[in-house]
mmCIF file of C-alpha atoms and ligand atoms in Angstrom:
data_model
loop_
_atom_site.group_PDB
_atom_site.id
_atom_site.type_symbol
_atom_site.label_atom_id
_atom_site.label_comp_id
_atom_site.label_asym_id
_atom_site.label_seq_id
_atom_site.Cartn_x
_atom_site.Cartn_y
_atom_site.Cartn_z
ATOM 1 C CA MET A 963 52.022 73.641 100.909
ATOM 2 C CA ASN A 964 55.287 72.935 99.091
ATOM 3 C CA ARG A 965 56.901 76.179 98.268
ATOM 4 C CA ILE A 966 57.369 79.194 100.961
ATOM 5 C CA GLY A 967 58.480 82.843 100.124
ATOM 6 C CA VAL A 968 59.979 85.352 102.731
ATOM 7 C CA LEU A 969 61.038 88.781 101.948
ATOM 8 C CA THR A 970 61.793 91.988 103.776
ATOM 9 C CA SER A 971 60.292 95.400 103.088
ATOM 10 C CA GLY A 972 60.286 98.559 104.022
ATOM 11 C CA GLU A 973 62.983 100.455 106.342
ATOM 12 C CA ASP A 974 65.822 97.783 107.943
ATOM 13 C CA ALA A 975 65.120 96.648 111.659
ATOM 14 C CA PRO A 976 67.936 94.791 113.630
ATOM 15 C CA GLY A 977 66.836 90.750 113.928
ATOM 16 C CA MET A 978 65.285 91.000 110.215
ATOM 17 C CA ASN A 979 67.795 88.407 109.264
ATOM 18 C CA ALA A 980 67.222 86.306 112.791
ATOM 19 C CA ALA A 981 63.641 86.516 111.576
ATOM 20 C CA ILE A 982 64.679 85.243 107.980
ATOM 21 C CA ARG A 983 65.978 82.293 109.034
ATOM 22 C CA ALA A 984 63.962 81.118 111.496
ATOM 23 C CA VAL A 985 61.109 81.357 109.035
ATOM 24 C CA VAL A 986 64.326 79.404 106.529
ATOM 25 C CA ARG A 987 64.727 77.000 108.993
ATOM 26 C CA SER A 988 61.129 76.348 110.281
ATOM 27 C CA GLY A 989 59.740 75.787 106.541
ATOM 28 C CA LEU A 990 62.639 73.581 106.076
ATOM 29 C CA TYR A 991 61.981 71.464 108.969
ATOM 30 C CA TYR A 992 58.207 70.829 107.647
ATOM 31 C CA ASP A 993 60.448 69.647 104.518
ATOM 32 C CA ILE A 994 59.244 72.668 102.686
ATOM 33 C CA GLU A 995 61.549 74.319 99.867
ATOM 34 C CA MET A 996 62.405 77.777 100.996
ATOM 35 C CA VAL A 997 63.034 80.532 98.906
ATOM 36 C CA GLY A 998 64.069 84.340 99.324
ATOM 37 C CA VAL A 999 62.528 87.374 97.526
ATOM 38 C CA LYS A 1000 65.338 89.922 97.036
ATOM 39 C CA TYR A 1001 64.094 93.127 97.009
ATOM 40 C CA GLY A 1002 61.178 93.389 99.021
ATOM 41 C CA PHE A 1003 58.137 93.456 96.786
ATOM 42 C CA GLN A 1004 60.120 94.502 93.912
ATOM 43 C CA GLY A 1005 61.457 91.268 93.707
ATOM 44 C CA LEU A 1006 58.210 89.631 93.480
ATOM 45 C CA LEU A 1007 57.700 92.754 90.416
ATOM 46 C CA ASN A 1008 60.636 91.789 88.938
ATOM 47 C CA GLU A 1009 60.937 87.860 89.509
ATOM 48 C CA SER A 1010 63.988 88.077 91.320
ATOM 49 C CA ILE A 1011 63.984 85.207 93.934
ATOM 50 C CA GLU A 1012 66.527 82.606 95.141
ATOM 51 C CA ARG A 1013 66.868 79.594 96.722
ATOM 52 C CA LEU A 1014 67.366 79.317 100.252
ATOM 53 C CA ASP A 1015 68.789 76.200 102.302
ATOM 54 C CA ALA A 1016 69.944 75.633 105.830
ATOM 55 C CA VAL A 1017 73.268 76.785 105.264
ATOM 56 C CA SER A 1018 72.408 79.887 103.262
ATOM 57 C CA VAL A 1019 70.595 81.430 106.386
ATOM 58 C CA GLY A 1020 73.501 80.541 108.349
ATOM 59 C CA SER A 1021 75.918 83.420 110.524
ATOM 60 C CA ILE A 1022 73.371 85.873 109.587
ATOM 61 C CA LEU A 1023 71.633 85.515 113.078
ATOM 62 C CA GLN A 1024 73.869 88.723 114.821
ATOM 63 C CA ARG A 1025 73.628 90.620 111.507
ATOM 64 C CA GLY A 1026 71.655 93.653 111.696
ATOM 65 C CA GLY A 1027 69.989 94.973 108.266
ATOM 66 C CA THR A 1028 68.527 92.381 106.209
ATOM 67 C CA VAL A 1029 70.579 90.272 104.020
ATOM 68 C CA LEU A 1030 67.342 90.175 100.942
ATOM 69 C CA GLN A 1031 67.715 93.653 100.609
ATOM 70 C CA SER A 1032 65.067 96.059 101.153
ATOM 71 C CA TYR A 1033 63.099 98.256 99.162
ATOM 72 C CA ILE A 1034 60.530 100.908 99.462
ATOM 73 C CA THR A 1035 58.283 100.686 96.175
ATOM 74 C CA GLY A 1036 54.866 102.474 95.095
ATOM 75 C CA GLU A 1037 54.290 100.441 92.354
ATOM 76 C CA ILE A 1038 52.980 97.154 94.728
ATOM 77 C CA SER A 1039 51.145 99.610 96.490
ATOM 78 C CA THR A 1040 48.826 99.971 92.896
ATOM 79 C CA GLU A 1041 46.269 97.548 92.179
ATOM 80 C CA ASP A 1042 47.972 96.573 89.060
ATOM 81 C CA GLY A 1043 51.074 96.182 90.926
ATOM 82 C CA GLN A 1044 49.246 93.884 93.407
ATOM 83 C CA ASN A 1045 47.645 91.704 90.744
ATOM 84 C CA LYS A 1046 50.915 91.481 89.133
ATOM 85 C CA ALA A 1047 52.636 90.691 92.122
ATOM 86 C CA ILE A 1048 50.227 87.292 92.819
ATOM 87 C CA GLU A 1049 50.205 86.117 89.019
ATOM 88 C CA ASN A 1050 54.216 85.978 89.297
ATOM 89 C CA LEU A 1051 53.737 84.520 92.837
ATOM 90 C CA LYS A 1052 51.633 81.620 90.680
ATOM 91 C CA LYS A 1053 53.392 81.792 87.989
ATOM 92 C CA LEU A 1054 57.018 80.893 90.217
ATOM 93 C CA GLU A 1055 54.902 78.066 92.111
ATOM 94 C CA ILE A 1056 55.082 79.804 94.994
ATOM 95 C CA ASP A 1057 52.443 79.022 97.817
ATOM 96 C CA ALA A 1058 52.426 81.285 100.139
ATOM 97 C CA LEU A 1059 54.502 84.570 101.244
ATOM 98 C CA VAL A 1060 55.757 85.567 104.901
ATOM 99 C CA VAL A 1061 56.658 89.175 105.111
ATOM 100 C CA VAL A 1062 58.629 90.684 107.517
ATOM 101 C CA GLY A 1063 58.651 94.314 107.688
ATOM 102 C CA GLY A 1064 57.025 97.693 109.628
ATOM 103 C CA LYS A 1065 52.997 99.265 108.904
ATOM 104 C CA GLU A 1066 53.654 100.181 105.172
ATOM 105 C CA ALA A 1067 54.416 96.195 104.476
ATOM 106 C CA LEU A 1068 52.026 94.693 106.775
ATOM 107 C CA SER A 1069 49.476 96.942 104.715
ATOM 108 C CA VAL A 1070 50.515 95.355 101.237
ATOM 109 C CA THR A 1071 50.486 92.115 103.297
ATOM 110 C CA GLN A 1072 47.073 92.558 104.072
ATOM 111 C CA SER A 1073 46.038 93.648 100.437
ATOM 112 C CA LEU A 1074 47.462 90.479 98.925
ATOM 113 C CA ALA A 1075 45.342 88.577 101.669
ATOM 114 C CA SER A 1076 42.710 90.020 101.099
ATOM 115 C CA ARG A 1077 43.288 89.178 97.531
ATOM 116 C CA GLY A 1078 42.629 85.571 98.363
ATOM 117 C CA PHE A 1079 47.108 84.941 98.986
ATOM 118 C CA PRO A 1080 47.859 82.803 101.991
ATOM 119 C CA CYS A 1081 50.069 85.536 103.720
ATOM 120 C CA ILE A 1082 51.512 86.036 107.216
ATOM 121 C CA GLY A 1083 52.955 88.938 108.372
ATOM 122 C CA ILE A 1084 56.214 89.763 110.911
ATOM 123 C CA PRO A 1085 56.632 93.345 112.490
ATOM 124 C CA ALA A 1086 59.567 94.808 112.736
ATOM 125 C CA THR A 1087 60.434 98.482 112.378
ATOM 126 C CA ILE A 1088 62.514 100.377 114.752
ATOM 127 C CA ASP A 1089 59.039 102.551 115.686
ATOM 128 C CA ASN A 1090 57.064 99.869 117.016
ATOM 129 C CA ASP A 1091 54.067 101.137 115.753
ATOM 130 C CA ILE A 1092 51.857 98.095 115.091
ATOM 131 C CA PRO A 1093 48.384 98.566 116.589
ATOM 132 C CA GLY A 1094 47.774 96.093 118.998
ATOM 133 C CA VAL A 1095 51.454 94.435 118.538
ATOM 134 C CA GLU A 1096 53.390 94.863 121.972
ATOM 135 C CA GLU A 1097 56.552 94.713 120.790
ATOM 136 C CA THR A 1098 57.876 94.554 117.015
ATOM 137 C CA ILE A 1099 61.634 93.272 116.125
ATOM 138 C CA GLY A 1100 64.257 95.638 116.684
ATOM 139 C CA PHE A 1101 62.877 98.216 118.562
ATOM 140 C CA ASP A 1102 64.569 96.905 121.738
ATOM 141 C CA THR A 1103 67.722 97.402 119.635
ATOM 142 C CA ALA A 1104 67.093 100.741 118.561
ATOM 143 C CA LEU A 1105 66.017 101.683 122.291
ATOM 144 C CA ASN A 1106 69.360 100.411 123.196
ATOM 145 C CA THR A 1107 71.373 102.015 120.883
ATOM 146 C CA VAL A 1108 69.624 105.463 121.714
ATOM 147 C CA ILE A 1109 70.417 104.668 125.301
ATOM 148 C CA ASP A 1110 73.596 104.381 124.609
ATOM 149 C CA TYR A 1111 74.462 107.986 122.981
ATOM 150 C CA ILE A 1112 72.138 109.645 125.414
ATOM 151 C CA ASP A 1113 74.243 108.184 128.469
ATOM 152 C CA ARG A 1114 77.173 109.476 126.674
ATOM 153 C CA ILE A 1115 75.463 112.729 126.005
ATOM 154 C CA ARG A 1116 75.155 113.187 129.372
ATOM 155 C CA ASP A 1117 78.624 112.759 130.722
ATOM 156 C CA THR A 1118 79.394 116.145 128.407
ATOM 157 C CA ALA A 1119 75.997 117.648 128.846
ATOM 158 C CA SER A 1120 76.718 117.582 132.670
ATOM 159 C CA SER A 1121 80.563 118.441 132.843
ATOM 160 C CA HIS A 1122 79.956 121.493 130.822
ATOM 161 C CA GLU A 1123 76.400 122.502 132.061
ATOM 162 C CA LYS A 1124 75.035 122.038 128.512
ATOM 163 C CA THR A 1125 71.078 121.320 127.314
ATOM 164 C CA SER A 1126 71.675 118.532 124.873
ATOM 165 C CA ILE A 1127 69.098 118.072 121.976
ATOM 166 C CA ILE A 1128 69.188 114.207 120.594
ATOM 167 C CA GLU A 1129 67.534 113.318 117.553
ATOM 168 C CA VAL A 1130 65.419 110.348 117.808
ATOM 169 C CA ALA A 1131 63.741 107.989 115.027
ATOM 170 C CA GLY A 1132 59.652 108.429 115.080
ATOM 171 C CA LYS A 1133 58.147 110.355 111.816
ATOM 172 C CA ASP A 1134 55.050 109.353 113.273
ATOM 173 C CA THR A 1135 55.424 108.348 116.591
ATOM 174 C CA GLY A 1136 57.569 109.052 119.493
ATOM 175 C CA ASN A 1137 57.337 105.971 120.599
ATOM 176 C CA LEU A 1138 61.291 105.254 120.764
ATOM 177 C CA ALA A 1139 61.877 108.894 122.042
ATOM 178 C CA LEU A 1140 59.057 108.186 124.957
ATOM 179 C CA TYR A 1141 60.517 105.024 125.922
ATOM 180 C CA SER A 1142 64.840 105.984 125.454
ATOM 181 C CA GLY A 1143 63.701 109.185 127.290
ATOM 182 C CA ILE A 1144 61.991 107.165 130.375
ATOM 183 C CA ALA A 1145 65.343 104.668 129.920
ATOM 184 C CA GLY A 1146 68.215 107.115 129.851
ATOM 185 C CA GLY A 1147 66.339 109.523 132.258
ATOM 186 C CA ALA A 1148 65.524 112.638 129.671
ATOM 187 C CA GLU A 1149 64.575 116.008 131.356
ATOM 188 C CA SER A 1150 62.277 116.586 128.347
ATOM 189 C CA ILE A 1151 60.487 114.390 125.506
ATOM 190 C CA VAL A 1152 58.975 115.787 123.133
ATOM 191 C CA ILE A 1153 56.804 113.376 120.734
ATOM 192 C CA PRO A 1154 54.299 114.035 117.397
ATOM 193 C CA GLU A 1155 51.468 112.778 119.653
ATOM 194 C CA LYS A 1156 51.525 115.840 121.643
ATOM 195 C CA LYS A 1157 52.871 118.289 119.650
ATOM 196 C CA GLU A 1158 51.498 121.114 121.708
ATOM 197 C CA ASP A 1159 54.549 120.160 124.126
ATOM 198 C CA VAL A 1160 56.705 122.432 122.022
ATOM 199 C CA GLU A 1161 56.370 125.512 124.173
ATOM 200 C CA SER A 1162 56.672 123.763 127.370
ATOM 201 C CA ILE A 1163 59.832 122.321 126.945
ATOM 202 C CA LEU A 1164 60.912 126.064 126.534
ATOM 203 C CA ASP A 1165 59.227 126.682 129.938
ATOM 204 C CA GLN A 1166 61.063 123.154 131.702
ATOM 205 C CA VAL A 1167 64.276 124.276 130.379
ATOM 206 C CA LYS A 1168 64.289 127.680 131.497
ATOM 207 C CA SER A 1169 63.397 127.059 134.555
ATOM 208 C CA GLY A 1170 65.648 124.240 135.095
ATOM 209 C CA ASN A 1171 68.309 126.485 133.786
ATOM 210 C CA GLY A 1172 67.719 127.815 137.665
ATOM 211 C CA ALA A 1173 70.007 126.722 140.573
ATOM 212 C CA GLU A 1174 68.680 122.491 140.730
ATOM 213 C CA ARG A 1175 69.231 121.687 137.410
ATOM 214 C CA ARG A 1176 72.401 122.559 135.469
ATOM 215 C CA TYR A 1177 72.401 120.848 132.434
ATOM 216 C CA SER A 1178 69.255 119.473 130.228
ATOM 217 C CA ILE A 1179 68.630 116.931 127.764
ATOM 218 C CA ILE A 1180 65.791 116.708 125.553
ATOM 219 C CA ILE A 1181 64.389 114.145 123.401
ATOM 220 C CA VAL A 1182 62.764 115.010 119.940
ATOM 221 C CA ALA A 1183 60.966 112.680 117.926
ATOM 222 C CA GLU A 1184 61.772 113.351 114.477
ATOM 223 C CA GLY A 1185 58.467 113.794 113.419
ATOM 224 C CA SER A 1186 57.649 116.349 116.240
ATOM 225 C CA VAL A 1187 60.088 119.199 115.901
ATOM 226 C CA ALA A 1188 63.410 118.623 114.440
ATOM 227 C CA GLY A 1189 66.072 119.445 116.386
ATOM 228 C CA ILE A 1190 68.306 122.391 115.258
ATOM 229 C CA ASP A 1191 64.808 123.988 114.775
ATOM 230 C CA LEU A 1192 64.012 123.643 118.633
ATOM 231 C CA ASN A 1193 67.991 124.892 118.895
ATOM 232 C CA ALA A 1194 67.279 127.660 117.250
ATOM 233 C CA LYS A 1195 63.894 128.131 119.038
ATOM 234 C CA LEU A 1196 66.298 128.374 122.575
ATOM 235 C CA LYS A 1197 68.502 130.509 121.722
ATOM 236 C CA GLU A 1198 66.064 133.326 120.453
ATOM 237 C CA GLU A 1199 63.652 132.648 123.220
ATOM 238 C CA ALA A 1200 65.444 131.807 125.999
ATOM 239 C CA GLY A 1201 69.208 132.954 124.951
ATOM 240 C CA ILE A 1202 70.082 129.305 125.890
ATOM 241 C CA GLU A 1203 72.956 126.825 123.865
ATOM 242 C CA SER A 1204 72.230 123.964 123.385
ATOM 243 C CA ARG A 1205 74.009 121.307 120.933
ATOM 244 C CA VAL A 1206 72.207 118.841 118.613
ATOM 245 C CA THR A 1207 72.784 115.172 117.652
ATOM 246 C CA VAL A 1208 70.800 113.301 115.126
ATOM 247 C CA LEU A 1209 71.142 109.691 115.437
ATOM 248 C CA GLY A 1210 69.507 109.141 112.171
ATOM 249 C CA HIS A 1211 70.198 105.560 110.459
ATOM 250 C CA THR A 1212 72.431 104.958 113.822
ATOM 251 C CA GLN A 1213 69.025 103.613 115.408
ATOM 252 C CA ARG A 1214 68.539 101.400 112.592
ATOM 253 C CA GLY A 1215 71.695 99.404 112.210
ATOM 254 C CA GLY A 1216 73.909 97.196 114.454
ATOM 255 C CA SER A 1217 73.299 94.126 115.737
ATOM 256 C CA PRO A 1218 70.022 92.811 117.413
ATOM 257 C CA THR A 1219 70.413 92.284 120.646
ATOM 258 C CA ALA A 1220 69.254 89.262 122.378
ATOM 259 C CA ARG A 1221 65.735 89.680 123.081
ATOM 260 C CA ASP A 1222 65.065 90.853 119.622
ATOM 261 C CA ARG A 1223 67.317 87.337 118.428
ATOM 262 C CA VAL A 1224 64.998 85.072 120.571
ATOM 263 C CA LEU A 1225 61.630 87.533 119.633
ATOM 264 C CA ALA A 1226 62.707 87.563 115.933
ATOM 265 C CA SER A 1227 63.234 83.827 115.863
ATOM 266 C CA ARG A 1228 59.945 82.664 117.950
ATOM 267 C CA LEU A 1229 58.099 84.917 115.078
ATOM 268 C CA GLY A 1230 59.568 83.784 112.427
ATOM 269 C CA ALA A 1231 59.253 79.404 113.704
ATOM 270 C CA TYR A 1232 55.371 80.790 114.230
ATOM 271 C CA ALA A 1233 54.288 82.162 110.838
ATOM 272 C CA VAL A 1234 55.333 78.696 109.140
ATOM 273 C CA ASP A 1235 53.352 77.037 112.056
ATOM 274 C CA LEU A 1236 50.273 79.048 111.297
ATOM 275 C CA LEU A 1237 51.005 78.240 107.644
ATOM 276 C CA ILE A 1238 51.046 74.859 107.964
ATOM 277 C CA ASN A 1239 48.081 74.934 110.167
ATOM 278 C CA ASP A 1240 46.214 76.801 107.181
ATOM 279 C CA GLU A 1241 46.000 79.909 109.201
ATOM 280 C CA VAL A 1242 46.619 82.985 106.800
ATOM 281 C CA GLY A 1243 45.638 86.971 106.207
ATOM 282 C CA LYS A 1244 47.385 87.273 110.089
ATOM 283 C CA LEU A 1245 50.208 89.454 111.846
ATOM 284 C CA VAL A 1246 52.096 87.233 114.310
ATOM 285 C CA GLY A 1247 53.254 89.039 117.990
ATOM 286 C CA MET A 1248 53.695 87.962 121.376
ATOM 287 C CA LYS A 1249 51.426 88.337 124.314
ATOM 288 C CA ASN A 1250 52.119 87.504 127.843
ATOM 289 C CA ASN A 1251 55.391 86.291 126.230
ATOM 290 C CA GLN A 1252 53.743 83.226 123.997
ATOM 291 C CA PRO A 1253 53.131 83.649 120.832
ATOM 292 C CA VAL A 1254 50.056 84.866 119.530
ATOM 293 C CA TYR A 1255 48.076 85.675 115.736
ATOM 294 C CA TYR A 1256 45.752 88.727 114.946
ATOM 295 C CA ASP A 1257 43.632 88.944 111.324
ATOM 296 C CA LEU A 1258 45.531 91.744 109.579
ATOM 297 C CA ASP A 1259 42.202 93.513 108.298
ATOM 298 C CA GLU A 1260 41.499 93.923 112.442
ATOM 299 C CA VAL A 1261 44.896 95.277 113.138
ATOM 300 C CA PHE A 1262 44.212 98.030 109.965
ATOM 301 C CA SER A 1263 41.302 98.742 111.293
ATOM 302 C CA GLN A 1264 42.571 100.103 114.185
ATOM 303 C CA GLU A 1265 44.967 102.807 115.339
ATOM 304 C CA PHE A 1266 48.286 103.026 116.625
ATOM 305 C CA ARG A 1267 48.348 104.976 119.973
ATOM 306 C CA ILE A 1268 51.281 105.459 122.788
ATOM 307 C CA ASP A 1269 50.708 104.646 125.652
ATOM 308 C CA GLU A 1270 49.045 107.549 127.720
ATOM 309 C CA ALA A 1271 50.474 106.337 131.121
ATOM 310 C CA MET A 1272 54.114 105.611 129.999
ATOM 311 C CA TYR A 1273 53.566 109.385 128.906
ATOM 312 C CA GLN A 1274 52.935 110.427 132.292
ATOM 313 C CA LEU A 1275 55.647 108.625 133.902
ATOM 314 C CA SER A 1276 58.109 110.762 131.657
ATOM 315 C CA GLY A 1277 56.086 113.952 133.031
ATOM 316 C CA ARG A 1278 56.438 112.252 136.580
ATOM 317 C CA LEU A 1279 59.791 111.426 136.688
ATOM 318 C CA SER A 1280 61.123 114.180 134.506
ATOM 319 C CA LEU A 1281 60.794 116.868 137.064
HETATM 320 O O1 LIG B 784 61.128 102.971 110.416
HETATM 321 C C1 LIG B 784 62.270 104.129 110.938
HETATM 322 C C2 LIG B 784 62.432 105.413 110.233
HETATM 323 O O2 LIG B 784 63.487 105.383 110.952
HETATM 324 C C3 LIG B 784 61.520 106.001 110.834
HETATM 325 O O3 LIG B 784 61.103 106.385 112.163
HETATM 326 C C4 LIG B 784 61.430 107.156 110.178
HETATM 327 O O4 LIG B 784 60.567 108.082 109.865
HETATM 328 C C5 LIG B 784 61.974 106.671 108.643
HETATM 329 O O5 LIG B 784 63.092 105.515 108.975
HETATM 330 C C6 LIG B 784 63.616 107.529 108.138
HETATM 331 O O6 LIG B 784 63.714 106.382 107.496
HETATM 332 P P1 LIG B 784 65.050 107.355 106.486
HETATM 333 O O7 LIG B 784 65.800 108.608 107.120
HETATM 334 O O8 LIG B 784 65.454 106.426 105.954
HETATM 335 O O9 LIG B 784 63.919 108.039 105.233
#
């Protein structure tokens, strides 16, 4: 193996840069030439690559976002797009590709691998929704960001005895809402996987406005109900005035936590180890604090599910 390419695709996640650095420096450690593909898979289609040395990935470990940029593209999801990408990879003499990204990026990686191109996927998304993977790069940072906001909002909500709705990321899954709700002590958590719970939120908040609870923090995942819609319902159906805070992209940015930096460093290095050992078409992750790999085909034959025990726990603790 003479030349490895690395790219980041889809929505950015804190720790992507730490992963790029680890991939590049591990490749150089094995005397492999390393190239970065700019703008995700789009850069493969446009042949936009740059050589990366040890210095060019210096001082990026602590930065959020991705220095290779990212792009959400439709073209790479088509058969023609994928054939062109593989053609270009060959033309650019790239022998293997490491892709850092979430569900969509990893699914394209699986397709390229199934077409015979050597690829490894590294899971990075604040949603933490890759089947079988314990924790994705970026989740811990986003979780800490959300908790910081919950704590701040709780100060005000408790001082004024108000209900506060905090809308967090999660179009398809409520994982971030669930974990941040537990860690931030939310009174209610609304997630897409349990949509029917919106009505019971009204009941919970109504009863909470009695003697025992004078204020409520409600965490909603964006894919369940929009914060402003819940706000309107609370007013209409229960006469409750609430405030809405939509955390939006604040959750995607920021310097990665130590946990995400270490995770990204370990997974990045391990991805290159796999390529060196001719293990391709894999997704890397951690199990029992050790890096492990999964077949990409197997990963995408499963569906992601939230941890039901965590959901039960949130109900038990929030009263
Ligand atoms: O992947 C992270 C994420 O925040 C998702 O939870 C969400 O659905 C998506 O990004 C939203 O991205 P954007 O607001 O840029 O469309």
